[in-house]
Amino acid sequence: MKVLVTGGAGYVGGVSVDALLAAGHEVVVLDDLSTGHAGSVHPEARLVSGTYTDEEGTRHLLEREGVNAILHCAARSLVAESMANPARYYRENVAGGVALLEAARAAGVLRVVFSSSAATYGVPDATPITEDAPLRPINAYGETKRAFEGALRWYGAAYGLRSAILRYFNVAGATERLGEVHRPETHLIPNLLIAGEGGPALTLFGEDYPTPDGTPIRDYIHVADLADAHVAALVATDPSDARTGPVAGGPTEPVIANLGTSSGFSVRDVLREAEAVIGKPIPHTVGARRAGDPPVLVASNGRAREVLGWTARRSTLPEMIGSAWAWRRAHPEGYGD
Ligand SMILES: NC(=O)c1ccc[n+]([C@@H]2O[C@H](COP(=O)([O-])OP(=O)(O)OC[C@H]3O[C@@H](n4cnc5c(N)ncnc54)[C@H](O)[C@@H]3O)[C@@H](O)[C@H]2O)c1
C-alpha cells in the first residue's frame, strides 16, 4: 500500500517510515519540519514539505500520490507549552487534525492510524492501565489527543473511516539510522545521556512518590517496537480486514491499543542503567515534584498483542538506552541541522 506519514521527519514517524519501507510499502512524508529533520527521512520515501492542517493542499497530495492510508504522527506535543498556549494545541492537533480528516474523506482515503498518548488517561485509578480506563487528561496536550480520538470515532460511525488509535507510553531508543533529537528535549533518557556527555545536570523531579525508591515509575517502549505496531495497525485498516469494521462497509469503531511493555521502571532505575551504559556517574540533582506527574504509569498491552498480533521485542532498558547512546556516539552532530 501507499502510506502518507504526517510527521515522518520526526522521531516516531521517521522510524515508522523505515519500518513501512522494509515491509514493502510505499511512503510519502508530509512534514512542515517544525520539529523534524529533513535529513532523517529515508531516501526511498518522498518528502513533501508542508502542513497537514492545509486541507486543500493535503487533499491534492493524497489524490496526486494515490495514497491508500494515513499514519498521522505529526502533532504539537510539549505538555508545558500546551498549558501556556492551548490555542496552538487546539488549532493544530484538533482543528488541523479535522482538516486532515476532511482532506482524506474528500480524497476517498478512509484509513487512518493515529499517534495518541498515555496522556489521555491523566492520573489512572488502577495500574496497569487498560484501554477502557476513563480518559481524564490533566493537560491541554492530552486533552487535544482525546478530542482527536473522538473525531476518529465519529468519522467511523458516520463515514465508515477505518482507524486505529495507538496510545504510546514513554518512547525510547534508536535504530542504527535514526535517533531522538528534540529541541527542547523533555524526555528522560536523552536528557540523561546529554548530562552524561557534559551537558546540564539532570533534575529528578521529586523522590517522595509512593513508589519503592520514591521516584515515578514509567513504562518505556522501544521506538522500533512502536514502528512494528504501526505497520500492523495500518494493515488492520484494510477494507477487507474485519478488525476495523465490517467488510461490507458501514459504520466502524476504531481499534484502540496501548503501546507499552506492561512493566515499569523508576527514574532511579533508568538513571542507574544509563550510568552502566555510559560507564560513569551522571550528574543529577533532586528537585520538587512537577505538577500533574502521576506516581505510576504502566500500560496493559494485552489488546495490542491480541488484536494486532504485536509484541515488544526490543524494549529492555539496556537495549533502549544502549541503542540511544550508540546513535548519539555515531552522530555527534545529530542530523546536522
Ligand atoms: N515521543 C514520545 O514519547 C511520545 C509519547 C506519546 C505520544 N507521542 C506522539 O507521537 C507523535 C510523534 O512524536 P515524536 O516524539 O516523534 O515528535 P517529533 O516532534 O519528533 O515529530 C513530530 C513531527 O511532526 C512534524 N510536524 C509538526 N506539526 C506539523 C504540521 N502541522 N504539519 C506537518 N508536520 C508537522 C514535525 O516537524 C516533526 O517532524 C506525536 O503525535 C506525539 O504526540 C510521542
Short mmCIF file of N, CA and C and ligand atoms in Angstrom, two decimals, residues 6-13 30-37 50-53 72-77 92 114-118 141 145 167-172 180-182 187, ligand 1:
data_model
loop_
_atom_site.label_atom_id
_atom_site.label_comp_id
_atom_site.label_asym_id
_atom_site.label_seq_id
_atom_site.Cartn_x
_atom_site.Cartn_y
_atom_site.Cartn_z
N THR A 6 2.29 11.65 8.19
CA THR A 6 2.48 13.03 8.66
C THR A 6 3.51 12.97 9.79
N GLY A 7 4.41 13.95 9.81
CA GLY A 7 5.44 13.93 10.86
C GLY A 7 6.49 12.86 10.61
N GLY A 8 6.65 12.45 9.36
CA GLY A 8 7.61 11.39 9.04
C GLY A 8 9.06 11.82 9.11
N ALA A 9 9.30 13.14 9.36
CA ALA A 9 10.68 13.59 9.58
C ALA A 9 10.98 13.69 11.08
N GLY A 10 10.02 13.25 11.90
CA GLY A 10 10.22 13.27 13.36
C GLY A 10 10.73 11.93 13.86
N TYR A 11 10.78 11.83 15.17
CA TYR A 11 11.39 10.65 15.83
C TYR A 11 10.56 9.38 15.57
N VAL A 12 9.33 9.36 16.03
CA VAL A 12 8.49 8.17 15.85
C VAL A 12 8.14 7.97 14.38
N GLY A 13 7.76 9.08 13.71
CA GLY A 13 7.37 8.98 12.30
C GLY A 13 8.50 8.44 11.44
N LEU A 30 4.64 13.85 4.79
CA LEU A 30 4.20 15.25 4.83
C LEU A 30 4.66 15.83 6.16
N ASP A 31 5.59 16.77 6.10
CA ASP A 31 6.16 17.31 7.34
C ASP A 31 6.49 18.79 7.13
N ASP A 32 6.15 19.61 8.11
CA ASP A 32 6.47 21.04 7.99
C ASP A 32 7.85 21.36 8.58
N LEU A 33 8.54 20.33 9.05
CA LEU A 33 9.90 20.45 9.59
C LEU A 33 9.98 21.41 10.78
N SER A 34 8.86 21.59 11.49
CA SER A 34 8.87 22.47 12.66
C SER A 34 9.69 21.87 13.78
N THR A 35 9.61 20.56 13.99
CA THR A 35 10.48 19.90 14.97
C THR A 35 11.23 18.72 14.35
N GLY A 36 10.97 18.42 13.10
CA GLY A 36 11.60 17.27 12.45
C GLY A 36 12.86 17.66 11.70
N HIS A 37 13.45 16.68 11.03
CA HIS A 37 14.74 16.86 10.38
C HIS A 37 14.67 16.27 8.97
N GLY A 50 5.31 20.62 4.07
CA GLY A 50 4.04 21.32 4.18
C GLY A 50 3.30 20.87 5.41
N THR A 51 2.14 21.47 5.63
CA THR A 51 1.40 21.15 6.85
C THR A 51 0.11 20.38 6.55
N TYR A 52 -0.16 19.40 7.40
CA TYR A 52 -1.39 18.61 7.24
C TYR A 52 -2.62 19.44 7.56
N THR A 53 -2.42 20.61 8.19
CA THR A 53 -3.56 21.45 8.55
C THR A 53 -4.12 22.18 7.33
N HIS A 72 -0.84 9.17 11.03
CA HIS A 72 -0.82 10.56 11.50
C HIS A 72 0.00 10.69 12.78
N CYS A 73 1.30 10.98 12.58
CA CYS A 73 2.22 11.13 13.72
C CYS A 73 2.45 12.59 14.08
N ALA A 74 2.24 13.52 13.14
CA ALA A 74 2.59 14.92 13.40
C ALA A 74 1.68 15.50 14.48
N ALA A 75 2.25 16.29 15.34
CA ALA A 75 1.46 16.99 16.37
C ALA A 75 2.35 17.99 17.08
N ARG A 76 1.72 18.90 17.77
CA ARG A 76 2.43 19.65 18.82
C ARG A 76 2.36 18.77 20.05
N SER A 77 3.51 18.56 20.72
CA SER A 77 3.50 17.55 21.78
C SER A 77 4.31 17.91 23.02
N GLU A 92 -3.87 23.26 16.04
CA GLU A 92 -3.13 22.29 15.20
C GLU A 92 -3.62 20.85 15.45
N PHE A 114 -3.44 6.62 14.18
CA PHE A 114 -3.18 7.86 14.91
C PHE A 114 -2.24 7.64 16.09
N SER A 115 -1.24 8.53 16.19
CA SER A 115 -0.31 8.56 17.34
C SER A 115 -1.01 9.22 18.51
N SER A 116 -1.58 8.42 19.41
CA SER A 116 -2.15 9.02 20.62
C SER A 116 -1.19 8.80 21.77
N SER A 117 -1.66 9.00 22.97
CA SER A 117 -0.71 9.08 24.09
C SER A 117 -1.35 8.61 25.39
N ALA A 118 -0.50 8.10 26.28
CA ALA A 118 -0.93 7.78 27.64
C ALA A 118 -1.43 9.03 28.35
N TYR A 141 -2.38 19.21 26.17
CA TYR A 141 -1.86 18.28 25.16
C TYR A 141 -2.69 16.98 25.15
N LYS A 145 -5.34 15.25 22.30
CA LYS A 145 -5.25 13.87 21.80
C LYS A 145 -6.60 13.17 22.00
N ARG A 167 -2.03 4.33 21.70
CA ARG A 167 -1.68 5.20 22.84
C ARG A 167 -0.30 4.80 23.33
N TYR A 168 0.70 5.65 22.99
CA TYR A 168 2.08 5.34 23.37
C TYR A 168 2.29 5.69 24.84
N PHE A 169 3.13 4.88 25.49
CA PHE A 169 3.63 5.26 26.81
C PHE A 169 4.97 6.00 26.57
N ASN A 170 6.07 5.69 27.26
CA ASN A 170 7.28 6.51 27.04
C ASN A 170 8.16 5.90 25.96
N VAL A 171 8.28 6.61 24.85
CA VAL A 171 9.02 6.07 23.71
C VAL A 171 10.52 6.34 23.92
N ALA A 172 11.35 5.35 23.59
CA ALA A 172 12.79 5.50 23.82
C ALA A 172 13.57 4.68 22.81
N GLU A 180 16.84 10.10 18.59
CA GLU A 180 15.92 11.13 19.08
C GLU A 180 16.65 12.46 19.22
N VAL A 181 16.17 13.47 18.47
CA VAL A 181 16.71 14.83 18.61
C VAL A 181 15.54 15.79 18.70
N HIS A 182 15.22 16.22 19.93
CA HIS A 182 14.16 17.20 20.13
C HIS A 182 14.77 18.47 20.73
N HIS A 187 12.48 14.51 27.30
CA HIS A 187 12.40 13.09 27.67
C HIS A 187 13.60 12.67 28.53
N1 LIG B 1 7.88 10.56 21.85
C1 LIG B 1 7.03 10.14 22.79
O1 LIG B 1 7.45 9.67 23.88
C2 LIG B 1 5.54 10.18 22.54
C3 LIG B 1 4.69 9.65 23.52
C4 LIG B 1 3.31 9.65 23.27
C5 LIG B 1 2.82 10.17 22.09
N2 LIG B 1 3.66 10.72 21.18
C6 LIG B 1 3.09 11.27 19.94
O2 LIG B 1 3.79 10.69 18.86
C7 LIG B 1 3.86 11.61 17.78
C8 LIG B 1 5.29 11.76 17.31
O3 LIG B 1 6.10 12.19 18.40
P1 LIG B 1 7.66 12.43 18.20
O4 LIG B 1 8.30 12.25 19.51
O5 LIG B 1 8.12 11.66 17.04
O6 LIG B 1 7.66 14.00 17.86
P2 LIG B 1 8.59 14.80 16.82
O7 LIG B 1 8.47 16.23 17.22
O8 LIG B 1 9.94 14.19 16.75
O9 LIG B 1 7.87 14.56 15.44
C9 LIG B 1 6.73 15.28 15.03
C10 LIG B 1 6.91 15.60 13.56
O10 LIG B 1 5.73 16.25 13.08
C11 LIG B 1 6.11 17.38 12.31
N3 LIG B 1 5.00 18.32 12.37
C12 LIG B 1 4.53 19.01 13.44
N4 LIG B 1 3.47 19.77 13.08
C13 LIG B 1 3.26 19.55 11.76
C14 LIG B 1 2.32 20.02 10.82
N5 LIG B 1 1.37 20.90 11.16
N6 LIG B 1 2.37 19.56 9.54
C15 LIG B 1 3.33 18.67 9.17
N7 LIG B 1 4.26 18.18 10.02
C16 LIG B 1 4.22 18.63 11.31
C17 LIG B 1 7.39 17.86 12.95
O11 LIG B 1 8.18 18.66 12.08
C18 LIG B 1 8.07 16.54 13.28
O12 LIG B 1 8.83 16.06 12.20
C19 LIG B 1 3.22 12.90 18.27
O13 LIG B 1 1.88 12.91 17.81
C20 LIG B 1 3.27 12.76 19.77
O14 LIG B 1 2.23 13.48 20.38
C21 LIG B 1 5.03 10.72 21.36
#
